[in-house]
Every structure is written in C-alpha cells, then in structure tokens.
Amino acid sequence: CPGAEFAFGLYDLDWDTFAQNLDGHFTRCPAVEETGIKSTVCGPESFTPDHKPLVGPWPYLDGLYLSCGFNSMGMMLAGGVGQELADWIVSGSSTRDIFSMDPRRFHADCIHNANWVQHTTHESYAKTYAVVFPHDEPLAGREMRKSAVHQDLINNGCILQARHGFERPGWFSPSSQSRPLPYDFYGAYAEPDSAWRLGTAYNNKSIPKHDHHNYEQLINGDLSFDFGQSFSNVAAECLACRTHAVVFDQSYFGKFMVQGPKAQAFVNFVAAAGAPKKLHRTTYTPLCNDNGGVEADLTITRLADDSFYFVAGGLTCSRDWEWLRAAAARDPIFLQDDNLIMR
C-alpha cells in the first residue's frame, strides 16, 4: 500500500483490465490500433461510497476541513468548491446547500467499517453511467445498522431500503421473504484468482456472482420512471393505514437528549422556534446559523424543565448531531460544570 510519498505517483498499467476498454476504442477508431501506443499514464483516483466528494469539516477532529474524493471532477469543481470552503472556514457555515458533499453525511458505524467503504465505493463506481431511477436500491454495504424488529420485518415480507447505513422498511411483498445477499461485486471478480485487486483480505480468491438474488429482482421491478411493480402493494398499505391500525418502525430517525441546568438556554440558542414552553409539548423547528441559514429541521420535546428530546431525520442525523455539538462548544458556559449534557 503506497504511503504519503506516493502523492502524484503512477502505477504500471494493468493491460488485462485496460484491454476491455481498448478493444472498443480500436473498433471505433481503427487508426489508433494501426498507429500504436507510445506511452501510458496510470494513476489512482479517489472515490467515495456515493461517488460524491468530501467537502467540509471532518467530525472526528475539530478544525480539520476536507476537500478530496473528487476523482476526475476536481478539475471542474475546484474553483467553486475552493471559494465555498474558504467561506465555510471563515464563517463556520456553508453559504450553499452542499449536504451531498458534506463528510458528515455518512454514519460513523459505516465509515469506520473497511468492508462497507470498499463495497459501497465499488458499487458507486460500477454504476457511474447507469440510469438513475428514483426507486433504485444499493446491493453493497447492506445490513450495517438494523432495528430491533429487523428479522420480524423480513419474516413478514418487508422489502428494506438502505438509508444512512440503516435498513429501514420500504414496502411489503407478503408472498416472499427477501433480504440483500452478501455483495458479489456484480460478478467482476468471478474468474479464478481475480480478487487480488481487492487486497489481501480476499487471498487472491474469486467472488462468484449470485445465481439468483430475489431481493435484486424485486428492486429491479421498480426501476422505472413510471409506477413500479410494487405500486399495488404500496397502495394496499396506504389503504390499510386509512382503515385499520398500523405500526410504523421509526428506528431510523436520529434521537438526541439535551439535559442540564443550561439545557433550555441552549435550545433557545439554536432553535428558531425556541424551546417548547409546556411539559410534553413538541415543537417542530429549524436550527439556524449566524447568517440565518437553515442547518437542520427537527422536532424538540420537553420531557422536564431541564430535559429535551430531539428527533432528527434519519438521513441527516449524523450531521445534525455534529452541528449541535459544535454549537454547544461555541459558548463556554454550556461546557462548564455539567451545565449541558448531550447524548
């Protein structure tokens, strides 16, 4: 594995892999084959689990800002991202909505799991030019975070969706029990001894492609810009909600507790709507930065005079938590003598 000294270094070209693209190039432009190749340039590019760069504060080291993971998009985005990052460092907040680049969009359990990072990054690269359908689901990095009723949901035909590393209920197919199978890299390493590219953990073995993947087939049935095959199932669920008693699994949401003598002062400091005034009342409110920009929107419930319960969206909960933690750190009074306890 190359170290820091490898910056801007190059690799020897893997001709076996490159030939897959070269053959097509020769077909489209025969003159290239006749002319020959004088030299090659083969260097590494940086990719992320969702194919988007990392721009903004790193949540695990205060004061560290990232601007990396662009792969070939760095040449296109450098100017605008550089200006945005400079403003961010100076003011403490981004001036535009670039959540899709924010490093805090990933859950800690995911990015600290090497297999999750490798598998999801491979899939995002493999689907670079795939049509982006609104109801597609990843096959890599599944079952990282699960609710207490995860298996019960599967036993009852639930087709789960991956969001922020969490397996949340999507819709039900009562006639089948289906869950994502271990990631097979879409058969890219099915040939004998081809998995060496994935590192020593695979011991140069092959990774066979699944002969049958029921979950993938069900998801493929929804790959449409029209109503997918699950539409009638979802319609039945909606009608059941209207005419019967139903249970919603909201384990996916982020939940935070803010307690202590300065808890109410802190809530009033960060929440535009202020703290709920009565016990057991809930307020839906944005959290705003110094420029009046919205950093989050969530609910806050007063559990006691000095205790508040925050519920944030599942997709943004990691970022929301880090923003709250950073907001508390701005005023020393919140960090003194257990004035504020956040968990």
mmCIF file of N, CA, C and O in Angstrom, residues 214-294:
data_model
loop_
_atom_site.group_PDB
_atom_site.id
_atom_site.type_symbol
_atom_site.label_atom_id
_atom_site.label_comp_id
_atom_site.label_asym_id
_atom_site.label_seq_id
_atom_site.Cartn_x
_atom_site.Cartn_y
_atom_site.Cartn_z
ATOM 1 N N ASN A 214 -33.115 -12.807 -5.122
ATOM 2 C CA ASN A 214 -34.523 -12.425 -5.119
ATOM 3 C C ASN A 214 -34.710 -10.948 -4.787
ATOM 4 O O ASN A 214 -35.538 -10.262 -5.394
ATOM 5 N N TYR A 215 -33.937 -10.441 -3.830
ATOM 6 C CA TYR A 215 -34.063 -9.028 -3.462
ATOM 7 C C TYR A 215 -33.750 -8.142 -4.666
ATOM 8 O O TYR A 215 -34.477 -7.181 -4.953
ATOM 9 N N GLU A 216 -32.685 -8.457 -5.386
ATOM 10 C CA GLU A 216 -32.317 -7.655 -6.557
ATOM 11 C C GLU A 216 -33.420 -7.687 -7.614
ATOM 12 O O GLU A 216 -33.730 -6.664 -8.240
ATOM 13 N N GLN A 217 -34.036 -8.838 -7.791
ATOM 14 C CA GLN A 217 -35.115 -8.940 -8.770
ATOM 15 C C GLN A 217 -36.304 -8.058 -8.382
ATOM 16 O O GLN A 217 -36.925 -7.409 -9.232
ATOM 17 N N LEU A 218 -36.626 -8.044 -7.097
ATOM 18 C CA LEU A 218 -37.740 -7.210 -6.638
ATOM 19 C C LEU A 218 -37.429 -5.730 -6.840
ATOM 20 O O LEU A 218 -38.299 -4.954 -7.248
ATOM 21 N N ILE A 219 -36.194 -5.331 -6.547
ATOM 22 C CA ILE A 219 -35.802 -3.936 -6.739
ATOM 23 C C ILE A 219 -35.814 -3.578 -8.223
ATOM 24 O O ILE A 219 -36.267 -2.497 -8.624
ATOM 25 N N ASN A 220 -35.323 -4.497 -9.054
ATOM 26 C CA ASN A 220 -35.312 -4.230 -10.495
ATOM 27 C C ASN A 220 -36.715 -4.011 -11.045
ATOM 28 O O ASN A 220 -36.909 -3.296 -12.039
ATOM 29 N N GLY A 221 -37.701 -4.610 -10.396
ATOM 30 C CA GLY A 221 -39.075 -4.408 -10.831
ATOM 31 C C GLY A 221 -39.566 -2.994 -10.629
ATOM 32 O O GLY A 221 -40.590 -2.595 -11.200
ATOM 33 N N ASP A 222 -38.856 -2.213 -9.822
ATOM 34 C CA ASP A 222 -39.234 -0.824 -9.573
ATOM 35 C C ASP A 222 -38.350 0.167 -10.327
ATOM 36 O O ASP A 222 -38.468 1.390 -10.123
ATOM 37 N N LEU A 223 -37.453 -0.327 -11.164
ATOM 38 C CA LEU A 223 -36.563 0.567 -11.908
ATOM 39 C C LEU A 223 -37.314 1.140 -13.104
ATOM 40 O O LEU A 223 -37.243 0.641 -14.224
ATOM 41 N N SER A 224 -38.035 2.186 -12.828
ATOM 42 C CA SER A 224 -38.883 2.811 -13.840
ATOM 43 C C SER A 224 -39.142 4.251 -13.439
ATOM 44 O O SER A 224 -39.036 4.611 -12.256
ATOM 45 N N PHE A 225 -39.450 5.093 -14.426
ATOM 46 C CA PHE A 225 -39.884 6.452 -14.139
ATOM 47 C C PHE A 225 -41.412 6.528 -14.090
ATOM 48 O O PHE A 225 -41.984 7.591 -13.904
ATOM 49 N N ASP A 226 -42.040 5.382 -14.271
ATOM 50 C CA ASP A 226 -43.492 5.254 -14.128
ATOM 51 C C ASP A 226 -43.739 4.519 -12.810
ATOM 52 O O ASP A 226 -42.840 4.345 -11.998
ATOM 53 N N PHE A 227 -44.948 4.063 -12.564
ATOM 54 C CA PHE A 227 -45.218 3.273 -11.378
ATOM 55 C C PHE A 227 -44.514 1.927 -11.502
ATOM 56 O O PHE A 227 -44.610 1.247 -12.520
ATOM 57 N N GLY A 228 -43.799 1.525 -10.450
ATOM 58 C CA GLY A 228 -43.097 0.251 -10.457
ATOM 59 C C GLY A 228 -44.008 -0.906 -10.096
ATOM 60 O O GLY A 228 -45.208 -0.726 -9.819
ATOM 61 N N GLN A 229 -43.422 -2.099 -10.067
ATOM 62 C CA GLN A 229 -44.206 -3.296 -9.777
ATOM 63 C C GLN A 229 -44.730 -3.313 -8.347
ATOM 64 O O GLN A 229 -45.680 -4.026 -8.045
ATOM 65 N N SER A 230 -44.110 -2.536 -7.457
ATOM 66 C CA SER A 230 -44.556 -2.524 -6.057
ATOM 67 C C SER A 230 -45.739 -1.598 -5.826
ATOM 68 O O SER A 230 -46.247 -1.511 -4.701
ATOM 69 N N PHE A 231 -46.196 -0.910 -6.867
ATOM 70 C CA PHE A 231 -47.215 0.137 -6.679
ATOM 71 C C PHE A 231 -48.477 -0.403 -6.014
ATOM 72 O O PHE A 231 -49.023 0.207 -5.094
ATOM 73 N N SER A 232 -48.969 -1.553 -6.471
ATOM 74 C CA SER A 232 -50.204 -2.095 -5.902
ATOM 75 C C SER A 232 -50.012 -2.497 -4.438
ATOM 76 O O SER A 232 -50.922 -2.347 -3.616
ATOM 77 N N ASN A 233 -48.806 -2.995 -4.106
ATOM 78 C CA ASN A 233 -48.522 -3.348 -2.711
ATOM 79 C C ASN A 233 -48.544 -2.100 -1.826
ATOM 80 O O ASN A 233 -49.113 -2.093 -0.736
ATOM 81 N N VAL A 234 -47.895 -1.046 -2.304
ATOM 82 C CA VAL A 234 -47.849 0.204 -1.533
ATOM 83 C C VAL A 234 -49.242 0.804 -1.406
ATOM 84 O O VAL A 234 -49.610 1.323 -0.341
ATOM 85 N N ALA A 235 -50.047 0.711 -2.470
ATOM 86 C CA ALA A 235 -51.421 1.233 -2.412
ATOM 87 C C ALA A 235 -52.229 0.508 -1.341
ATOM 88 O O ALA A 235 -52.986 1.141 -0.583
ATOM 89 N N ALA A 236 -52.043 -0.803 -1.258
ATOM 90 C CA ALA A 236 -52.757 -1.577 -0.238
ATOM 91 C C ALA A 236 -52.334 -1.167 1.169
ATOM 92 O O ALA A 236 -53.162 -1.103 2.091
ATOM 93 N N GLU A 237 -51.046 -0.871 1.342
ATOM 94 C CA GLU A 237 -50.557 -0.433 2.650
ATOM 95 C C GLU A 237 -51.156 0.922 3.024
ATOM 96 O O GLU A 237 -51.520 1.163 4.187
ATOM 97 N N CYS A 238 -51.259 1.815 2.051
ATOM 98 C CA CYS A 238 -51.841 3.136 2.313
ATOM 99 C C CYS A 238 -53.308 3.016 2.725
ATOM 100 O O CYS A 238 -53.766 3.710 3.648
ATOM 101 N N LEU A 239 -54.033 2.136 2.056
ATOM 102 C CA LEU A 239 -55.432 1.928 2.415
ATOM 103 C C LEU A 239 -55.548 1.310 3.805
ATOM 104 O O LEU A 239 -56.458 1.637 4.571
ATOM 105 N N ALA A 240 -54.621 0.407 4.150
ATOM 106 C CA ALA A 240 -54.636 -0.193 5.487
ATOM 107 C C ALA A 240 -54.410 0.869 6.559
ATOM 108 O O ALA A 240 -55.012 0.823 7.639
ATOM 109 N N CYS A 241 -53.549 1.850 6.258
ATOM 110 C CA CYS A 241 -53.307 2.932 7.209
ATOM 111 C C CYS A 241 -54.581 3.745 7.442
ATOM 112 O O CYS A 241 -54.824 4.242 8.534
ATOM 113 N N ARG A 242 -55.365 3.864 6.391
ATOM 114 C CA ARG A 242 -56.577 4.685 6.487
ATOM 115 C C ARG A 242 -57.699 3.954 7.223
ATOM 116 O O ARG A 242 -58.501 4.582 7.920
ATOM 117 N N THR A 243 -57.773 2.633 7.090
ATOM 118 C CA THR A 243 -58.946 1.906 7.592
ATOM 119 C C THR A 243 -58.655 0.984 8.765
ATOM 120 O O THR A 243 -59.590 0.448 9.357
ATOM 121 N N HIS A 244 -57.373 0.751 9.082
ATOM 122 C CA HIS A 244 -57.020 -0.165 10.167
ATOM 123 C C HIS A 244 -55.965 0.463 11.068
ATOM 124 O O HIS A 244 -55.514 1.583 10.826
ATOM 125 N N ALA A 245 -55.568 -0.247 12.086
ATOM 126 C CA ALA A 245 -54.473 0.172 12.955
ATOM 127 C C ALA A 245 -53.159 -0.337 12.372
ATOM 128 O O ALA A 245 -53.061 -1.488 11.951
ATOM 129 N N VAL A 246 -52.140 0.526 12.313
ATOM 130 C CA VAL A 246 -50.848 0.146 11.752
ATOM 131 C C VAL A 246 -49.731 0.564 12.703
ATOM 132 O O VAL A 246 -49.921 1.415 13.578
ATOM 133 N N VAL A 247 -48.561 -0.035 12.515
ATOM 134 C CA VAL A 247 -47.382 0.282 13.318
ATOM 135 C C VAL A 247 -46.281 0.766 12.380
ATOM 136 O O VAL A 247 -46.003 0.120 11.367
ATOM 137 N N PHE A 248 -45.673 1.893 12.698
ATOM 138 C CA PHE A 248 -44.558 2.428 11.917
ATOM 139 C C PHE A 248 -43.256 2.214 12.686
ATOM 140 O O PHE A 248 -43.166 2.557 13.874
ATOM 141 N N ASP A 249 -42.262 1.649 12.020
ATOM 142 C CA ASP A 249 -40.937 1.489 12.618
ATOM 143 C C ASP A 249 -40.110 2.725 12.285
ATOM 144 O O ASP A 249 -39.661 2.897 11.151
ATOM 145 N N GLN A 250 -39.928 3.592 13.273
ATOM 146 C CA GLN A 250 -39.181 4.828 13.063
ATOM 147 C C GLN A 250 -37.810 4.782 13.747
ATOM 148 O O GLN A 250 -37.249 5.822 14.117
ATOM 149 N N SER A 251 -37.274 3.585 13.880
ATOM 150 C CA SER A 251 -35.951 3.433 14.482
ATOM 151 C C SER A 251 -34.884 4.188 13.704
ATOM 152 O O SER A 251 -33.839 4.551 14.247
ATOM 153 N N TYR A 252 -35.143 4.401 12.440
ATOM 154 C CA TYR A 252 -34.194 5.048 11.533
ATOM 155 C C TYR A 252 -33.902 6.493 11.910
ATOM 156 O O TYR A 252 -32.814 7.015 11.637
ATOM 157 N N PHE A 253 -34.834 7.156 12.580
ATOM 158 C CA PHE A 253 -34.643 8.561 12.928
ATOM 159 C C PHE A 253 -33.531 8.732 13.963
ATOM 160 O O PHE A 253 -33.259 7.834 14.764
ATOM 161 N N GLY A 254 -32.907 9.907 13.953
ATOM 162 C CA GLY A 254 -31.908 10.230 14.965
ATOM 163 C C GLY A 254 -32.570 10.774 16.211
ATOM 164 O O GLY A 254 -33.502 11.582 16.127
ATOM 165 N N LYS A 255 -32.091 10.313 17.377
ATOM 166 C CA LYS A 255 -32.661 10.781 18.654
ATOM 167 C C LYS A 255 -31.528 11.284 19.550
ATOM 168 O O LYS A 255 -30.554 10.573 19.774
ATOM 169 N N PHE A 256 -31.695 12.504 20.060
ATOM 170 C CA PHE A 256 -30.686 13.098 20.934
ATOM 171 C C PHE A 256 -31.350 13.589 22.220
ATOM 172 O O PHE A 256 -32.482 14.059 22.200
ATOM 173 N N MET A 257 -30.618 13.492 23.319
ATOM 174 C CA MET A 257 -31.072 14.045 24.590
ATOM 175 C C MET A 257 -30.187 15.241 24.939
ATOM 176 O O MET A 257 -28.964 15.167 24.847
ATOM 177 N N VAL A 258 -30.824 16.339 25.345
ATOM 178 C CA VAL A 258 -30.110 17.530 25.811
ATOM 179 C C VAL A 258 -30.648 17.845 27.202
ATOM 180 O O VAL A 258 -31.838 18.128 27.372
ATOM 181 N N GLN A 259 -29.771 17.764 28.208
ATOM 182 C CA GLN A 259 -30.201 17.900 29.601
ATOM 183 C C GLN A 259 -29.238 18.799 30.373
ATOM 184 O O GLN A 259 -28.109 19.031 29.949
ATOM 185 N N GLY A 260 -29.689 19.275 31.503
ATOM 186 C CA GLY A 260 -28.830 20.051 32.391
ATOM 187 C C GLY A 260 -29.383 21.427 32.689
ATOM 188 O O GLY A 260 -30.369 21.875 32.082
ATOM 189 N N PRO A 261 -28.760 22.144 33.640
ATOM 190 C CA PRO A 261 -29.244 23.470 34.047
ATOM 191 C C PRO A 261 -29.314 24.477 32.906
ATOM 192 O O PRO A 261 -30.139 25.397 32.930
ATOM 193 N N LYS A 262 -28.479 24.308 31.881
ATOM 194 C CA LYS A 262 -28.463 25.249 30.761
ATOM 195 C C LYS A 262 -29.125 24.659 29.515
ATOM 196 O O LYS A 262 -28.975 25.210 28.416
ATOM 197 N N ALA A 263 -29.860 23.568 29.673
ATOM 198 C CA ALA A 263 -30.466 22.915 28.515
ATOM 199 C C ALA A 263 -31.460 23.836 27.811
ATOM 200 O O ALA A 263 -31.454 23.966 26.581
ATOM 201 N N GLN A 264 -32.334 24.501 28.577
ATOM 202 C CA GLN A 264 -33.324 25.369 27.944
ATOM 203 C C GLN A 264 -32.645 26.540 27.258
ATOM 204 O O GLN A 264 -33.046 26.938 26.145
ATOM 205 N N ALA A 265 -31.625 27.101 27.879
ATOM 206 C CA ALA A 265 -30.905 28.215 27.251
ATOM 207 C C ALA A 265 -30.268 27.758 25.942
ATOM 208 O O ALA A 265 -30.268 28.510 24.950
ATOM 209 N N PHE A 266 -29.756 26.546 25.912
ATOM 210 C CA PHE A 266 -29.146 26.031 24.687
ATOM 211 C C PHE A 266 -30.186 25.829 23.595
ATOM 212 O O PHE A 266 -29.968 26.191 22.433
ATOM 213 N N VAL A 267 -31.335 25.252 23.962
ATOM 214 C CA VAL A 267 -32.392 25.043 22.968
ATOM 215 C C VAL A 267 -32.846 26.377 22.395
ATOM 216 O O VAL A 267 -33.036 26.523 21.176
ATOM 217 N N ASN A 268 -33.013 27.379 23.242
ATOM 218 C CA ASN A 268 -33.412 28.698 22.757
ATOM 219 C C ASN A 268 -32.326 29.334 21.888
ATOM 220 O O ASN A 268 -32.615 30.142 21.002
ATOM 221 N N PHE A 269 -31.087 28.943 22.137
ATOM 222 C CA PHE A 269 -29.951 29.477 21.376
ATOM 223 C C PHE A 269 -29.918 28.916 19.953
ATOM 224 O O PHE A 269 -29.639 29.644 19.001
ATOM 225 N N VAL A 270 -30.249 27.631 19.782
ATOM 226 C CA VAL A 270 -30.092 27.004 18.462
ATOM 227 C C VAL A 270 -31.398 26.901 17.675
ATOM 228 O O VAL A 270 -31.372 26.830 16.440
ATOM 229 N N ALA A 271 -32.534 26.874 18.363
ATOM 230 C CA ALA A 271 -33.806 26.606 17.688
ATOM 231 C C ALA A 271 -34.544 27.903 17.386
ATOM 232 O O ALA A 271 -34.795 28.713 18.288
ATOM 233 N N ALA A 272 -34.924 28.093 16.123
ATOM 234 C CA ALA A 272 -35.608 29.325 15.731
ATOM 235 C C ALA A 272 -36.950 29.472 16.450
ATOM 236 O O ALA A 272 -37.364 30.582 16.776
ATOM 237 N N ALA A 273 -37.641 28.367 16.703
ATOM 238 C CA ALA A 273 -38.947 28.420 17.373
ATOM 239 C C ALA A 273 -38.820 28.408 18.890
ATOM 240 O O ALA A 273 -39.824 28.547 19.595
ATOM 241 N N GLY A 274 -37.602 28.259 19.393
ATOM 242 C CA GLY A 274 -37.407 28.235 20.836
ATOM 243 C C GLY A 274 -37.820 26.912 21.463
ATOM 244 O O GLY A 274 -38.349 26.014 20.798
ATOM 245 N N ALA A 275 -37.603 26.783 22.757
ATOM 246 C CA ALA A 275 -37.940 25.564 23.474
ATOM 247 C C ALA A 275 -39.450 25.473 23.701
ATOM 248 O O ALA A 275 -40.114 26.491 23.913
ATOM 249 N N PRO A 276 -40.013 24.264 23.643
ATOM 250 C CA PRO A 276 -41.435 24.106 23.990
ATOM 251 C C PRO A 276 -41.693 24.635 25.401
ATOM 252 O O PRO A 276 -40.924 24.358 26.318
ATOM 253 N N LYS A 277 -42.756 25.379 25.552
ATOM 254 C CA LYS A 277 -42.992 26.041 26.840
ATOM 255 C C LYS A 277 -43.661 25.129 27.865
ATOM 256 O O LYS A 277 -43.508 25.315 29.068
ATOM 257 N N LYS A 278 -44.405 24.136 27.408
ATOM 258 C CA LYS A 278 -45.118 23.270 28.335
ATOM 259 C C LYS A 278 -44.536 21.866 28.311
ATOM 260 O O LYS A 278 -43.993 21.411 27.308
ATOM 261 N N LEU A 279 -44.686 21.186 29.422
ATOM 262 C CA LEU A 279 -44.183 19.819 29.562
ATOM 263 C C LEU A 279 -44.871 18.891 28.567
ATOM 264 O O LEU A 279 -46.083 18.972 28.344
ATOM 265 N N HIS A 280 -44.071 18.030 27.927
ATOM 266 C CA HIS A 280 -44.542 17.021 26.977
ATOM 267 C C HIS A 280 -45.063 17.625 25.669
ATOM 268 O O HIS A 280 -45.655 16.896 24.865
ATOM 269 N N ARG A 281 -44.835 18.901 25.466
ATOM 270 C CA ARG A 281 -45.185 19.515 24.197
ATOM 271 C C ARG A 281 -44.010 19.377 23.221
ATOM 272 O O ARG A 281 -42.849 19.352 23.622
ATOM 273 N N THR A 282 -44.345 19.313 21.936
ATOM 274 C CA THR A 282 -43.324 19.141 20.897
ATOM 275 C C THR A 282 -43.347 20.335 19.949
ATOM 276 O O THR A 282 -44.424 20.802 19.548
ATOM 277 N N THR A 283 -42.171 20.822 19.613
ATOM 278 C CA THR A 283 -42.018 21.922 18.670
ATOM 279 C C THR A 283 -41.261 21.439 17.440
ATOM 280 O O THR A 283 -40.242 20.757 17.560
ATOM 281 N N TYR A 284 -41.780 21.779 16.273
ATOM 282 C CA TYR A 284 -41.074 21.497 15.020
ATOM 283 C C TYR A 284 -40.371 22.780 14.608
ATOM 284 O O TYR A 284 -41.017 23.828 14.454
ATOM 285 N N THR A 285 -39.052 22.738 14.453
ATOM 286 C CA THR A 285 -38.299 23.980 14.305
ATOM 287 C C THR A 285 -37.069 23.804 13.435
ATOM 288 O O THR A 285 -36.460 22.731 13.411
ATOM 289 N N PRO A 286 -36.687 24.857 12.715
ATOM 290 C CA PRO A 286 -35.370 24.834 12.070
ATOM 291 C C PRO A 286 -34.287 25.227 13.067
ATOM 292 O O PRO A 286 -34.559 25.924 14.061
ATOM 293 N N LEU A 287 -33.085 24.794 12.809
ATOM 294 C CA LEU A 287 -31.902 25.246 13.531
ATOM 295 C C LEU A 287 -31.129 26.136 12.568
ATOM 296 O O LEU A 287 -30.809 25.714 11.458
ATOM 297 N N CYS A 288 -30.846 27.352 12.970
ATOM 298 C CA CYS A 288 -30.257 28.332 12.060
ATOM 299 C C CYS A 288 -28.833 28.715 12.472
ATOM 300 O O CYS A 288 -28.479 28.694 13.659
ATOM 301 N N ASN A 289 -28.032 29.076 11.472
ATOM 302 C CA ASN A 289 -26.682 29.554 11.740
ATOM 303 C C ASN A 289 -26.699 31.082 11.908
ATOM 304 O O ASN A 289 -27.749 31.723 11.859
ATOM 305 N N ASP A 290 -25.516 31.660 12.079
ATOM 306 C CA ASP A 290 -25.428 33.101 12.338
ATOM 307 C C ASP A 290 -25.920 33.934 11.165
ATOM 308 O O ASP A 290 -26.307 35.105 11.347
ATOM 309 N N ASN A 291 -25.895 33.360 9.968
ATOM 310 C CA ASN A 291 -26.342 34.099 8.788
ATOM 311 C C ASN A 291 -27.842 33.940 8.526
ATOM 312 O O ASN A 291 -28.357 34.459 7.535
ATOM 313 N N GLY A 292 -28.525 33.206 9.394
ATOM 314 C CA GLY A 292 -29.947 32.962 9.199
ATOM 315 C C GLY A 292 -30.237 31.777 8.305
ATOM 316 O O GLY A 292 -31.402 31.490 8.018
ATOM 317 N N GLY A 293 -29.193 31.091 7.849
ATOM 318 C CA GLY A 293 -29.383 29.909 7.019
ATOM 319 C C GLY A 293 -29.832 28.714 7.836
ATOM 320 O O GLY A 293 -29.496 28.585 9.021
ATOM 321 N N VAL A 294 -30.603 27.843 7.229
ATOM 322 C CA VAL A 294 -31.134 26.670 7.929
ATOM 323 C C VAL A 294 -30.105 25.544 7.906
ATOM 324 O O VAL A 294 -29.663 25.109 6.840
#
